Amino acid sequence: EYKKPIGINIDLETGVIPGAKKLVRRLSDLKGYFLDEDAYNELLKDDPVVYEVYAVEQEEKEGDLNFATTVLYPGKVGKEFFFTKGHFHSKADRAEIYYGIKGKGGMLLQTPEGEAEWIPMGPGTVVYVPPYWAHRTVNTGDEPFIFLAVYPADAGHDYGSIKDKGFSKIVIEENGEVKVVDNPRWKE
Ligand code: 6PG
Ligand code: NI
């Protein structure tokens, strides 16, 4: 009745976890997420892969843990860097740990009241996502940004409010610089 322990090597170059469940998110899966709709529609002709997730997940039970790598590709829609959808956990008080493996980027975090934080990430960066904070990763570099996430098996994903309202900050490139600025479309 005890589960078998798992020891597995992540391919640090590609982010692949052997035997993991693979999820692919293309640009067409991110409709309505980016500010520049003309740039979005132009890029949609190629419908590039924005990110892939390799997840090892358990039954949704309290006390157990899931882990997953994400491979977030480089790119921009207009000025905005490619990002993951971003979510609260369905059980909103479930925390999470991220660990940077390869490439360059960061995490946008946000409270339910819309207070945002930006944490730059690179290989070796640990990010603690406290209970109740929504989280989205952003690739600000020119190679895939790869990281590991470890999260409670019963956390779940609540995409709804981020899909509707986004984050109060956006991450853009302006004059060759990475800038974290107020989201002009954000409403309280
Ligand atoms: C999780 C993690 C992480 C995340 C991926 C894709 O809770 O499972 O935060 O694995 O799901 O990086 O991001 P989205 O779930 O926001 O698309
Ligand atoms: Ni999460």
mmCIF file of C-alpha atoms in Angstrom, residues 31 44 65 80 82 87 90 100 118-119 150 187:
data_model
loop_
_atom_site.group_PDB
_atom_site.id
_atom_site.type_symbol
_atom_site.label_atom_id
_atom_site.label_comp_id
_atom_site.label_asym_id
_atom_site.label_seq_id
_atom_site.Cartn_x
_atom_site.Cartn_y
_atom_site.Cartn_z
ATOM 1 C CA LYS A 31 -6.185 34.060 -27.090
ATOM 2 C CA LEU A 44 -1.024 33.318 -35.061
ATOM 3 C CA LEU A 65 3.371 16.478 -4.068
ATOM 4 C CA GLU A 80 5.293 41.718 -24.515
ATOM 5 C CA PHE A 82 6.090 35.203 -24.080
ATOM 6 C CA HIS A 87 -3.082 30.985 -12.284
ATOM 7 C CA SER A 90 -7.902 26.160 -6.889
ATOM 8 C CA GLY A 100 15.443 27.875 -12.372
ATOM 9 C CA TRP A 118 8.401 40.656 -10.108
ATOM 10 C CA ILE A 119 11.148 38.152 -9.266
ATOM 11 C CA VAL A 150 6.958 21.535 -6.991
ATOM 12 C CA LYS A 187 -8.960 47.364 -13.790
#
